[in-house]
């Protein structure tokens, strides 16, 4: 078949893992994003920590608004992880086939992961921008996906694309570290016991969780200033939902955002919300990889059964 079944299995497992982890942690993600997006003005700030965001939602009777944009975020996460895992698996197998080696080195793995991440960023950027605007809108004032995407110009739907491409180094570092650590563990288990045609061995849920948490923590700390700038760029305008009238959305560039954060908050402003980001991303990535590892074997079997069914059906059609 033209489509590689192992790549398709990896992509499907990753996408399902992303869908579940995003849904479970979405209220935390909303609080984190609103906290990060707030720019201190004249020494004043609305939110001192994540708890303030949660208390605001409770005091206004808008607890369910912590889920505003969930559908868009889930759609973006599902597509992003499917594209990423498929691209990562495909490029990795392509490299191994072309190079003639049985394993991939760290440098090659980084390039493969970055290439997959760049493809993912370009494909899903409009959904990512829309989800961020919906999350950072005032509680109860979030608009639908279509209205959010069409309220500005088409280029505004790609706000933050440059930073998103830069941030491909984040999953590149994360998945490279995870893949290398995972491979070392599995090699110890499989030495001398590899059976051709068998399904890929999966990590235990606890091991996958620990490896996912460690790899994502490192990647998050290294790339956080860019993450903060991206959130500020994509955030809904502060006066949105408060005043009526066709007021154009203020333009935010990377340079203007960097200057604004530096002027208002100083160097530490680039790391505002770092703890919240680590908490959310570590839990999210660890859950994603844990779920992916646990369902990968099942997905592999389902894909093989599907391929067998399609081949049998094709043979029957030929004989009829």
PDB file of C-alpha atoms in Angstrom:
ATOM      1  CA  UNK A   1       0.000   0.000   0.000  1.00  0.00           C
ATOM      2  CA  UNK A   2       1.137   3.574  -0.651  1.00  0.00           C
ATOM      3  CA  UNK A   3       0.460   4.614   2.936  1.00  0.00           C
ATOM      4  CA  UNK A   4       2.867   3.222   5.513  1.00  0.00           C
ATOM      5  CA  UNK A   5       0.835   1.426   8.179  1.00  0.00           C
ATOM      6  CA  UNK A   6       3.320   2.032  10.980  1.00  0.00           C
ATOM      7  CA  UNK A   7       3.340   5.776  10.280  1.00  0.00           C
ATOM      8  CA  UNK A   8      -0.463   5.827  10.163  1.00  0.00           C
ATOM      9  CA  UNK A   9      -0.657   3.883  13.426  1.00  0.00           C
ATOM     10  CA  UNK A  10       1.764   6.309  15.127  1.00  0.00           C
ATOM     11  CA  UNK A  11      -0.203   9.307  13.845  1.00  0.00           C
ATOM     12  CA  UNK A  12      -3.563   7.933  14.971  1.00  0.00           C
ATOM     13  CA  UNK A  13      -2.292   7.007  18.434  1.00  0.00           C
ATOM     14  CA  UNK A  14      -0.716  10.443  18.881  1.00  0.00           C
ATOM     15  CA  UNK A  15      -3.858  12.260  17.743  1.00  0.00           C
ATOM     16  CA  UNK A  16      -6.109  10.321  20.124  1.00  0.00           C
ATOM     17  CA  UNK A  17      -3.684  10.950  22.971  1.00  0.00           C
ATOM     18  CA  UNK A  18      -3.696  14.682  22.203  1.00  0.00           C
ATOM     19  CA  UNK A  19      -7.497  14.800  22.126  1.00  0.00           C
ATOM     20  CA  UNK A  20      -7.871  13.182  25.540  1.00  0.00           C
ATOM     21  CA  UNK A  21      -5.059  15.090  27.268  1.00  0.00           C
ATOM     22  CA  UNK A  22      -6.282  18.439  25.902  1.00  0.00           C
ATOM     23  CA  UNK A  23      -9.828  17.842  27.160  1.00  0.00           C
ATOM     24  CA  UNK A  24      -8.716  16.719  30.624  1.00  0.00           C
ATOM     25  CA  UNK A  25      -6.433  19.713  31.197  1.00  0.00           C
ATOM     26  CA  UNK A  26      -8.359  22.408  29.331  1.00  0.00           C
ATOM     27  CA  UNK A  27      -9.511  24.509  32.347  1.00  0.00           C
ATOM     28  CA  UNK A  28      -5.868  24.688  33.486  1.00  0.00           C
ATOM     29  CA  UNK A  29      -4.852  25.655  29.949  1.00  0.00           C
ATOM     30  CA  UNK A  30      -7.402  28.488  29.856  1.00  0.00           C
ATOM     31  CA  UNK A  31      -6.225  29.886  33.202  1.00  0.00           C
ATOM     32  CA  UNK A  32      -2.597  29.640  32.075  1.00  0.00           C
ATOM     33  CA  UNK A  33      -3.230  31.355  28.752  1.00  0.00           C
ATOM     34  CA  UNK A  34      -5.220  34.254  30.240  1.00  0.00           C
ATOM     35  CA  UNK A  35      -2.512  34.746  32.878  1.00  0.00           C
ATOM     36  CA  UNK A  36       0.284  34.738  30.285  1.00  0.00           C
ATOM     37  CA  UNK A  37      -1.567  37.071  27.921  1.00  0.00           C
ATOM     38  CA  UNK A  38      -1.994  39.828  30.492  1.00  0.00           C
ATOM     39  CA  UNK A  39       0.538  42.608  30.033  1.00  0.00           C
ATOM     40  CA  UNK A  40       1.283  44.645  33.133  1.00  0.00           C
ATOM     41  CA  UNK A  41       0.244  48.275  32.662  1.00  0.00           C
ATOM     42  CA  UNK A  42       1.715  51.039  34.847  1.00  0.00           C
ATOM     43  CA  UNK A  43       2.724  48.569  37.542  1.00  0.00           C
ATOM     44  CA  UNK A  44      -0.781  47.131  37.827  1.00  0.00           C
ATOM     45  CA  UNK A  45      -1.840  43.619  36.962  1.00  0.00           C
ATOM     46  CA  UNK A  46      -5.200  41.913  37.093  1.00  0.00           C
ATOM     47  CA  UNK A  47      -3.952  38.407  37.774  1.00  0.00           C
ATOM     48  CA  UNK A  48      -1.227  37.651  40.321  1.00  0.00           C
ATOM     49  CA  UNK A  49      -1.397  33.892  39.726  1.00  0.00           C
ATOM     50  CA  UNK A  50      -3.523  31.150  38.173  1.00  0.00           C
ATOM     51  CA  UNK A  51      -5.859  31.086  41.160  1.00  0.00           C
ATOM     52  CA  UNK A  52      -6.966  34.664  40.412  1.00  0.00           C
ATOM     53  CA  UNK A  53      -8.177  33.590  36.959  1.00  0.00           C
ATOM     54  CA  UNK A  54     -10.153  30.719  38.450  1.00  0.00           C
ATOM     55  CA  UNK A  55     -11.658  32.937  41.166  1.00  0.00           C
ATOM     56  CA  UNK A  56     -12.745  35.468  38.545  1.00  0.00           C
ATOM     57  CA  UNK A  57     -14.609  32.771  36.616  1.00  0.00           C
ATOM     58  CA  UNK A  58     -16.303  31.579  39.813  1.00  0.00           C
ATOM     59  CA  UNK A  59     -17.232  35.093  41.019  1.00  0.00           C
ATOM     60  CA  UNK A  60     -18.823  35.922  37.662  1.00  0.00           C
ATOM     61  CA  UNK A  61     -20.696  32.623  37.502  1.00  0.00           C
ATOM     62  CA  UNK A  62     -18.774  31.709  34.355  1.00  0.00           C
ATOM     63  CA  UNK A  63     -17.062  28.475  35.427  1.00  0.00           C
ATOM     64  CA  UNK A  64     -18.109  26.783  32.179  1.00  0.00           C
ATOM     65  CA  UNK A  65     -16.334  29.577  30.313  1.00  0.00           C
ATOM     66  CA  UNK A  66     -13.089  27.904  31.359  1.00  0.00           C
ATOM     67  CA  UNK A  67     -13.972  25.566  28.482  1.00  0.00           C
ATOM     68  CA  UNK A  68     -14.455  28.325  25.899  1.00  0.00           C
ATOM     69  CA  UNK A  69     -12.686  27.320  22.708  1.00  0.00           C
ATOM     70  CA  UNK A  70     -12.434  23.653  23.710  1.00  0.00           C
ATOM     71  CA  UNK A  71     -13.849  22.407  20.404  1.00  0.00           C
ATOM     72  CA  UNK A  72     -11.392  24.499  18.406  1.00  0.00           C
ATOM     73  CA  UNK A  73      -8.484  23.488  20.635  1.00  0.00           C
ATOM     74  CA  UNK A  74      -9.374  19.812  20.322  1.00  0.00           C
ATOM     75  CA  UNK A  75      -9.638  20.099  16.553  1.00  0.00           C
ATOM     76  CA  UNK A  76      -6.289  21.891  16.418  1.00  0.00           C
ATOM     77  CA  UNK A  77      -4.637  19.379  18.772  1.00  0.00           C
ATOM     78  CA  UNK A  78      -5.988  16.361  16.904  1.00  0.00           C
ATOM     79  CA  UNK A  79      -4.880  17.638  13.498  1.00  0.00           C
ATOM     80  CA  UNK A  80      -1.543  18.897  14.852  1.00  0.00           C
ATOM     81  CA  UNK A  81      -0.612  15.658  16.556  1.00  0.00           C
ATOM     82  CA  UNK A  82      -1.772  13.541  13.611  1.00  0.00           C
ATOM     83  CA  UNK A  83       0.293  15.609  11.179  1.00  0.00           C
ATOM     84  CA  UNK A  84       3.264  15.697  13.552  1.00  0.00           C
ATOM     85  CA  UNK A  85       3.381  12.008  14.425  1.00  0.00           C
ATOM     86  CA  UNK A  86       2.751  10.964  10.831  1.00  0.00           C
ATOM     87  CA  UNK A  87       5.399  13.357   9.531  1.00  0.00           C
ATOM     88  CA  UNK A  88       7.878  12.379  12.246  1.00  0.00           C
ATOM     89  CA  UNK A  89       7.401   8.663  11.643  1.00  0.00           C
ATOM     90  CA  UNK A  90       7.476   9.086   7.856  1.00  0.00           C
ATOM     91  CA  UNK A  91      10.600  11.272   7.761  1.00  0.00           C
ATOM     92  CA  UNK A  92      12.340   8.995  10.239  1.00  0.00           C
ATOM     93  CA  UNK A  93      11.671   5.873   8.168  1.00  0.00           C
ATOM     94  CA  UNK A  94      12.683   7.744   5.001  1.00  0.00           C
ATOM     95  CA  UNK A  95      15.990   8.732   6.603  1.00  0.00           C
ATOM     96  CA  UNK A  96      16.707   5.179   7.756  1.00  0.00           C
ATOM     97  CA  UNK A  97      15.912   3.808   4.292  1.00  0.00           C
ATOM     98  CA  UNK A  98      18.069   6.367   2.489  1.00  0.00           C
ATOM     99  CA  UNK A  99      20.989   6.190   4.929  1.00  0.00           C
ATOM    100  CA  UNK A 100      20.951   2.407   5.180  1.00  0.00           C
ATOM    101  CA  UNK A 101      21.366   2.524   8.969  1.00  0.00           C
ATOM    102  CA  UNK A 102      19.269   0.744  11.584  1.00  0.00           C
ATOM    103  CA  UNK A 103      19.080   3.635  14.040  1.00  0.00           C
ATOM    104  CA  UNK A 104      18.876   7.399  13.869  1.00  0.00           C
ATOM    105  CA  UNK A 105      21.333   9.700  15.625  1.00  0.00           C
ATOM    106  CA  UNK A 106      20.490  12.682  17.806  1.00  0.00           C
ATOM    107  CA  UNK A 107      21.292  15.345  15.173  1.00  0.00           C
ATOM    108  CA  UNK A 108      19.304  13.601  12.446  1.00  0.00           C
ATOM    109  CA  UNK A 109      16.450  13.081  14.895  1.00  0.00           C
ATOM    110  CA  UNK A 110      16.357  16.811  15.676  1.00  0.00           C
ATOM    111  CA  UNK A 111      16.169  17.667  11.970  1.00  0.00           C
ATOM    112  CA  UNK A 112      13.410  15.107  11.375  1.00  0.00           C
ATOM    113  CA  UNK A 113      11.414  16.376  14.374  1.00  0.00           C
ATOM    114  CA  UNK A 114      11.845  20.025  13.320  1.00  0.00           C
ATOM    115  CA  UNK A 115      10.676  19.252   9.776  1.00  0.00           C
ATOM    116  CA  UNK A 116       7.575  17.510  11.105  1.00  0.00           C
ATOM    117  CA  UNK A 117       6.950  20.408  13.489  1.00  0.00           C
ATOM    118  CA  UNK A 118       7.243  23.011  10.725  1.00  0.00           C
ATOM    119  CA  UNK A 119       4.665  21.184   8.596  1.00  0.00           C
ATOM    120  CA  UNK A 120       2.363  20.983  11.613  1.00  0.00           C
ATOM    121  CA  UNK A 121       2.692  24.699  12.450  1.00  0.00           C
ATOM    122  CA  UNK A 122       1.821  25.826   8.930  1.00  0.00           C
ATOM    123  CA  UNK A 123      -1.210  23.530   8.650  1.00  0.00           C
ATOM    124  CA  UNK A 124      -2.724  24.319  12.060  1.00  0.00           C
ATOM    125  CA  UNK A 125      -1.746  27.976  12.657  1.00  0.00           C
ATOM    126  CA  UNK A 126      -5.217  29.473  11.932  1.00  0.00           C
ATOM    127  CA  UNK A 127      -6.826  27.069  14.428  1.00  0.00           C
ATOM    128  CA  UNK A 128      -4.099  27.771  16.980  1.00  0.00           C
ATOM    129  CA  UNK A 129      -4.647  31.534  16.662  1.00  0.00           C
ATOM    130  CA  UNK A 130      -8.422  31.179  16.926  1.00  0.00           C
ATOM    131  CA  UNK A 131      -8.166  28.956  20.009  1.00  0.00           C
ATOM    132  CA  UNK A 132      -5.874  31.469  21.755  1.00  0.00           C
ATOM    133  CA  UNK A 133      -8.237  34.390  21.015  1.00  0.00           C
ATOM    134  CA  UNK A 134     -11.223  32.407  22.260  1.00  0.00           C
ATOM    135  CA  UNK A 135      -9.422  31.457  25.484  1.00  0.00           C
ATOM    136  CA  UNK A 136      -8.243  34.991  26.225  1.00  0.00           C
ATOM    137  CA  UNK A 137     -11.603  36.641  25.510  1.00  0.00           C
ATOM    138  CA  UNK A 138     -13.553  37.910  28.518  1.00  0.00           C
ATOM    139  CA  UNK A 139     -15.426  35.110  30.282  1.00  0.00           C
ATOM    140  CA  UNK A 140     -18.745  34.542  28.540  1.00  0.00           C
ATOM    141  CA  UNK A 141     -17.756  36.753  25.562  1.00  0.00           C
ATOM    142  CA  UNK A 142     -15.970  34.167  23.413  1.00  0.00           C
ATOM    143  CA  UNK A 143     -17.047  33.944  19.777  1.00  0.00           C
ATOM    144  CA  UNK A 144     -17.421  30.863  17.591  1.00  0.00           C
ATOM    145  CA  UNK A 145     -14.640  29.466  15.440  1.00  0.00           C
ATOM    146  CA  UNK A 146     -15.873  30.830  12.120  1.00  0.00           C
ATOM    147  CA  UNK A 147     -16.616  34.293  13.537  1.00  0.00           C
ATOM    148  CA  UNK A 148     -13.200  34.405  15.210  1.00  0.00           C
ATOM    149  CA  UNK A 149     -11.397  33.462  11.988  1.00  0.00           C
ATOM    150  CA  UNK A 150     -13.349  35.848   9.766  1.00  0.00           C
ATOM    151  CA  UNK A 151     -13.392  38.961  11.988  1.00  0.00           C
ATOM    152  CA  UNK A 152      -9.987  40.048  10.724  1.00  0.00           C
ATOM    153  CA  UNK A 153      -7.858  39.651   7.612  1.00  0.00           C
ATOM    154  CA  UNK A 154      -6.625  36.282   6.403  1.00  0.00           C
ATOM    155  CA  UNK A 155      -3.060  37.183   7.364  1.00  0.00           C
ATOM    156  CA  UNK A 156      -4.175  37.765  10.969  1.00  0.00           C
ATOM    157  CA  UNK A 157      -5.217  34.131  11.150  1.00  0.00           C
ATOM    158  CA  UNK A 158      -1.496  33.357  10.881  1.00  0.00           C
ATOM    159  CA  UNK A 159      -0.469  35.668  13.740  1.00  0.00           C
ATOM    160  CA  UNK A 160       2.542  34.190  15.471  1.00  0.00           C
ATOM    161  CA  UNK A 161       3.466  31.835  12.639  1.00  0.00           C
ATOM    162  CA  UNK A 162       7.096  32.960  12.726  1.00  0.00           C
ATOM    163  CA  UNK A 163       7.334  32.146  16.426  1.00  0.00           C
ATOM    164  CA  UNK A 164       5.465  28.883  15.877  1.00  0.00           C
ATOM    165  CA  UNK A 165       8.095  27.870  13.346  1.00  0.00           C
ATOM    166  CA  UNK A 166      10.798  28.865  15.822  1.00  0.00           C
ATOM    167  CA  UNK A 167       9.059  26.810  18.486  1.00  0.00           C
ATOM    168  CA  UNK A 168       9.370  23.671  16.355  1.00  0.00           C
ATOM    169  CA  UNK A 169      12.555  23.285  18.366  1.00  0.00           C
ATOM    170  CA  UNK A 170      10.345  22.600  21.408  1.00  0.00           C
ATOM    171  CA  UNK A 171       8.772  19.320  20.270  1.00  0.00           C
ATOM    172  CA  UNK A 172      12.004  18.517  18.453  1.00  0.00           C
ATOM    173  CA  UNK A 173      13.876  18.593  21.764  1.00  0.00           C
ATOM    174  CA  UNK A 174      11.043  16.868  23.612  1.00  0.00           C
ATOM    175  CA  UNK A 175      10.389  13.969  21.260  1.00  0.00           C
ATOM    176  CA  UNK A 176      14.067  13.447  20.495  1.00  0.00           C
ATOM    177  CA  UNK A 177      14.817  13.098  24.211  1.00  0.00           C
ATOM    178  CA  UNK A 178      11.772  10.881  24.716  1.00  0.00           C
ATOM    179  CA  UNK A 179      12.527   8.711  21.684  1.00  0.00           C
ATOM    180  CA  UNK A 180      16.179   8.224  22.619  1.00  0.00           C
ATOM    181  CA  UNK A 181      15.391   7.341  26.236  1.00  0.00           C
ATOM    182  CA  UNK A 182      12.576   5.047  25.167  1.00  0.00           C
ATOM    183  CA  UNK A 183      14.770   3.276  22.636  1.00  0.00           C
ATOM    184  CA  UNK A 184      17.460   2.615  25.217  1.00  0.00           C
ATOM    185  CA  UNK A 185      14.932   1.048  27.578  1.00  0.00           C
ATOM    186  CA  UNK A 186      13.330  -1.091  24.869  1.00  0.00           C
ATOM    187  CA  UNK A 187      16.691  -2.218  23.492  1.00  0.00           C
ATOM    188  CA  UNK A 188      17.546  -3.671  26.902  1.00  0.00           C
ATOM    189  CA  UNK A 189      14.246  -5.548  26.986  1.00  0.00           C
ATOM    190  CA  UNK A 190      14.348  -6.753  23.385  1.00  0.00           C
ATOM    191  CA  UNK A 191      18.011  -7.783  23.118  1.00  0.00           C
ATOM    192  CA  UNK A 192      18.024 -11.225  21.594  1.00  0.00           C
ATOM    193  CA  UNK A 193      14.231 -11.526  21.718  1.00  0.00           C
ATOM    194  CA  UNK A 194      13.104  -9.594  18.614  1.00  0.00           C
ATOM    195  CA  UNK A 195      10.487 -11.409  16.528  1.00  0.00           C
ATOM    196  CA  UNK A 196       9.896 -10.292  12.943  1.00  0.00           C
ATOM    197  CA  UNK A 197       6.359  -9.146  12.251  1.00  0.00           C
ATOM    198  CA  UNK A 198       5.471  -8.654  15.907  1.00  0.00           C
ATOM    199  CA  UNK A 199       3.778  -5.480  17.078  1.00  0.00           C
ATOM    200  CA  UNK A 200       5.995  -2.737  18.555  1.00  0.00           C
ATOM    201  CA  UNK A 201       6.583  -3.160  22.298  1.00  0.00           C
ATOM    202  CA  UNK A 202       5.041  -0.408  24.413  1.00  0.00           C
ATOM    203  CA  UNK A 203       6.362   1.290  27.529  1.00  0.00           C
ATOM    204  CA  UNK A 204       4.498   0.993  30.798  1.00  0.00           C
ATOM    205  CA  UNK A 205       2.181   3.907  31.583  1.00  0.00           C
ATOM    206  CA  UNK A 206       4.344   5.076  34.498  1.00  0.00           C
ATOM    207  CA  UNK A 207       7.585   4.948  32.501  1.00  0.00           C
ATOM    208  CA  UNK A 208       6.041   6.831  29.578  1.00  0.00           C
ATOM    209  CA  UNK A 209       4.696   9.468  31.989  1.00  0.00           C
ATOM    210  CA  UNK A 210       8.099  10.048  33.624  1.00  0.00           C
ATOM    211  CA  UNK A 211       9.970  10.214  30.323  1.00  0.00           C
ATOM    212  CA  UNK A 212       7.364  12.577  28.875  1.00  0.00           C
ATOM    213  CA  UNK A 213       7.530  14.872  31.899  1.00  0.00           C
ATOM    214  CA  UNK A 214      11.325  15.083  31.906  1.00  0.00           C
ATOM    215  CA  UNK A 215      11.667  15.690  28.170  1.00  0.00           C
ATOM    216  CA  UNK A 216       8.957  18.371  28.073  1.00  0.00           C
ATOM    217  CA  UNK A 217      10.304  20.248  31.110  1.00  0.00           C
ATOM    218  CA  UNK A 218      13.661  20.753  29.437  1.00  0.00           C
ATOM    219  CA  UNK A 219      12.093  21.873  26.149  1.00  0.00           C
ATOM    220  CA  UNK A 220       9.712  24.299  27.880  1.00  0.00           C
ATOM    221  CA  UNK A 221      12.383  26.071  29.926  1.00  0.00           C
ATOM    222  CA  UNK A 222      14.619  26.567  26.886  1.00  0.00           C
ATOM    223  CA  UNK A 223      11.877  28.026  24.672  1.00  0.00           C
ATOM    224  CA  UNK A 224       9.635  29.858  27.159  1.00  0.00           C
ATOM    225  CA  UNK A 225      10.401  33.498  26.187  1.00  0.00           C
ATOM    226  CA  UNK A 226       9.175  32.706  22.661  1.00  0.00           C
ATOM    227  CA  UNK A 227       6.097  30.976  24.064  1.00  0.00           C
ATOM    228  CA  UNK A 228       5.167  34.065  26.132  1.00  0.00           C
ATOM    229  CA  UNK A 229       5.566  36.354  23.111  1.00  0.00           C
ATOM    230  CA  UNK A 230       3.387  34.087  20.993  1.00  0.00           C
ATOM    231  CA  UNK A 231       0.553  34.108  23.547  1.00  0.00           C
ATOM    232  CA  UNK A 232       0.631  37.910  23.775  1.00  0.00           C
ATOM    233  CA  UNK A 233       0.560  38.238  19.975  1.00  0.00           C
ATOM    234  CA  UNK A 234      -2.384  35.873  19.556  1.00  0.00           C
ATOM    235  CA  UNK A 235      -4.415  37.083  22.545  1.00  0.00           C
ATOM    236  CA  UNK A 236      -7.744  38.822  22.083  1.00  0.00           C
ATOM    237  CA  UNK A 237      -7.647  42.613  22.452  1.00  0.00           C
ATOM    238  CA  UNK A 238      -8.401  43.827  25.973  1.00  0.00           C
ATOM    239  CA  UNK A 239     -11.311  46.013  24.822  1.00  0.00           C
ATOM    240  CA  UNK A 240     -12.854  43.207  22.796  1.00  0.00           C
ATOM    241  CA  UNK A 241     -16.348  42.460  23.962  1.00  0.00           C
ATOM    242  CA  UNK A 242     -16.520  45.673  26.041  1.00  0.00           C
ATOM    243  CA  UNK A 243     -17.163  48.232  23.335  1.00  0.00           C
ATOM    244  CA  UNK A 244     -19.245  47.938  20.237  1.00  0.00           C
ATOM    245  CA  UNK A 245     -18.274  49.154  16.833  1.00  0.00           C
ATOM    246  CA  UNK A 246     -16.048  48.052  14.013  1.00  0.00           C
ATOM    247  CA  UNK A 247     -12.672  48.758  15.547  1.00  0.00           C
ATOM    248  CA  UNK A 248      -9.687  47.227  13.739  1.00  0.00           C
ATOM    249  CA  UNK A 249      -7.619  44.749  15.669  1.00  0.00           C
ATOM    250  CA  UNK A 250      -4.343  46.228  16.860  1.00  0.00           C
ATOM    251  CA  UNK A 251      -1.345  44.902  14.962  1.00  0.00           C
ATOM    252  CA  UNK A 252       1.177  42.951  17.015  1.00  0.00           C
ATOM    253  CA  UNK A 253       4.569  42.002  15.664  1.00  0.00           C
ATOM    254  CA  UNK A 254       7.329  40.020  17.322  1.00  0.00           C
ATOM    255  CA  UNK A 255       9.556  43.088  17.715  1.00  0.00           C
ATOM    256  CA  UNK A 256       6.780  45.279  19.153  1.00  0.00           C
ATOM    257  CA  UNK A 257       5.745  42.526  21.557  1.00  0.00           C
ATOM    258  CA  UNK A 258       9.320  42.026  22.773  1.00  0.00           C
ATOM    259  CA  UNK A 259       9.703  45.779  23.320  1.00  0.00           C
ATOM    260  CA  UNK A 260       6.385  46.024  25.162  1.00  0.00           C
ATOM    261  CA  UNK A 261       7.198  43.164  27.535  1.00  0.00           C
ATOM    262  CA  UNK A 262      10.688  44.556  28.149  1.00  0.00           C
ATOM    263  CA  UNK A 263       9.378  48.070  28.837  1.00  0.00           C
ATOM    264  CA  UNK A 264       6.481  47.068  31.080  1.00  0.00           C
ATOM    265  CA  UNK A 265       7.808  44.019  32.902  1.00  0.00           C
ATOM    266  CA  UNK A 266      11.555  43.818  32.371  1.00  0.00           C
ATOM    267  CA  UNK A 267      13.559  40.639  31.812  1.00  0.00           C
ATOM    268  CA  UNK A 268      11.428  38.624  34.219  1.00  0.00           C
ATOM    269  CA  UNK A 269       8.401  39.440  32.089  1.00  0.00           C
ATOM    270  CA  UNK A 270       9.625  37.010  29.448  1.00  0.00           C
ATOM    271  CA  UNK A 271       9.291  34.259  32.041  1.00  0.00           C
ATOM    272  CA  UNK A 272       5.913  35.285  33.473  1.00  0.00           C
ATOM    273  CA  UNK A 273       3.797  32.166  33.885  1.00  0.00           C
ATOM    274  CA  UNK A 274       6.720  29.765  33.454  1.00  0.00           C
ATOM    275  CA  UNK A 275       5.595  27.625  36.392  1.00  0.00           C
ATOM    276  CA  UNK A 276       2.073  27.411  34.996  1.00  0.00           C
ATOM    277  CA  UNK A 277       3.421  26.573  31.533  1.00  0.00           C
ATOM    278  CA  UNK A 278       5.609  23.783  32.893  1.00  0.00           C
ATOM    279  CA  UNK A 279       2.753  22.374  34.965  1.00  0.00           C
ATOM    280  CA  UNK A 280       0.336  22.363  32.046  1.00  0.00           C
ATOM    281  CA  UNK A 281       2.699  21.250  29.294  1.00  0.00           C
ATOM    282  CA  UNK A 282       4.379  18.566  31.378  1.00  0.00           C
ATOM    283  CA  UNK A 283       1.052  17.071  32.430  1.00  0.00           C
ATOM    284  CA  UNK A 284      -0.341  17.404  28.897  1.00  0.00           C
ATOM    285  CA  UNK A 285       2.668  15.899  27.132  1.00  0.00           C
ATOM    286  CA  UNK A 286       3.122  13.172  29.707  1.00  0.00           C
ATOM    287  CA  UNK A 287      -0.564  12.217  29.431  1.00  0.00           C
ATOM    288  CA  UNK A 288      -0.377  12.377  25.643  1.00  0.00           C
ATOM    289  CA  UNK A 289       2.646  10.097  25.429  1.00  0.00           C
ATOM    290  CA  UNK A 290       1.296   7.770  28.116  1.00  0.00           C
ATOM    291  CA  UNK A 291      -2.048   7.373  26.316  1.00  0.00           C
ATOM    292  CA  UNK A 292      -0.281   7.014  22.968  1.00  0.00           C
ATOM    293  CA  UNK A 293       1.993   4.266  24.304  1.00  0.00           C
ATOM    294  CA  UNK A 294      -0.911   2.358  25.850  1.00  0.00           C
ATOM    295  CA  UNK A 295      -3.079   2.429  22.721  1.00  0.00           C
ATOM    296  CA  UNK A 296      -0.299   2.101  20.133  1.00  0.00           C
ATOM    297  CA  UNK A 297      -0.277  -1.695  20.277  1.00  0.00           C
ATOM    298  CA  UNK A 298      -4.065  -1.820  19.861  1.00  0.00           C
ATOM    299  CA  UNK A 299      -3.927   0.723  17.054  1.00  0.00           C
ATOM    300  CA  UNK A 300      -1.236  -1.359  15.342  1.00  0.00           C
ATOM    301  CA  UNK A 301      -3.432  -4.475  15.460  1.00  0.00           C
ATOM    302  CA  UNK A 302      -6.444  -2.529  14.169  1.00  0.00           C
ATOM    303  CA  UNK A 303      -4.401  -1.098  11.287  1.00  0.00           C
ATOM    304  CA  UNK A 304      -3.094  -4.539  10.336  1.00  0.00           C
ATOM    305  CA  UNK A 305      -6.617  -5.972  10.449  1.00  0.00           C
ATOM    306  CA  UNK A 306      -7.849  -3.075   8.303  1.00  0.00           C
ATOM    307  CA  UNK A 307      -5.070  -3.619   5.777  1.00  0.00           C
ATOM    308  CA  UNK A 308      -5.828  -7.335   5.616  1.00  0.00           C
ATOM    309  CA  UNK A 309      -9.524  -6.586   5.088  1.00  0.00           C
ATOM    310  CA  UNK A 310      -8.755  -4.124   2.284  1.00  0.00           C
ATOM    311  CA  UNK A 311      -6.384  -6.562   0.581  1.00  0.00           C
ATOM    312  CA  UNK A 312      -8.911  -9.406   0.792  1.00  0.00           C
ATOM    313  CA  UNK A 313     -11.656  -7.143  -0.556  1.00  0.00           C
ATOM    314  CA  UNK A 314      -9.433  -6.064  -3.437  1.00  0.00           C
ATOM    315  CA  UNK A 315      -8.606  -9.656  -4.318  1.00  0.00           C
ATOM    316  CA  UNK A 316     -12.284 -10.583  -4.326  1.00  0.00           C
ATOM    317  CA  UNK A 317     -13.086  -7.698  -6.647  1.00  0.00           C
ATOM    318  CA  UNK A 318     -10.364  -8.851  -9.039  1.00  0.00           C
ATOM    319  CA  UNK A 319     -11.742 -12.375  -9.190  1.00  0.00           C
ATOM    320  CA  UNK A 320     -15.345 -11.222  -9.761  1.00  0.00           C
TER     321      UNK A 320
END
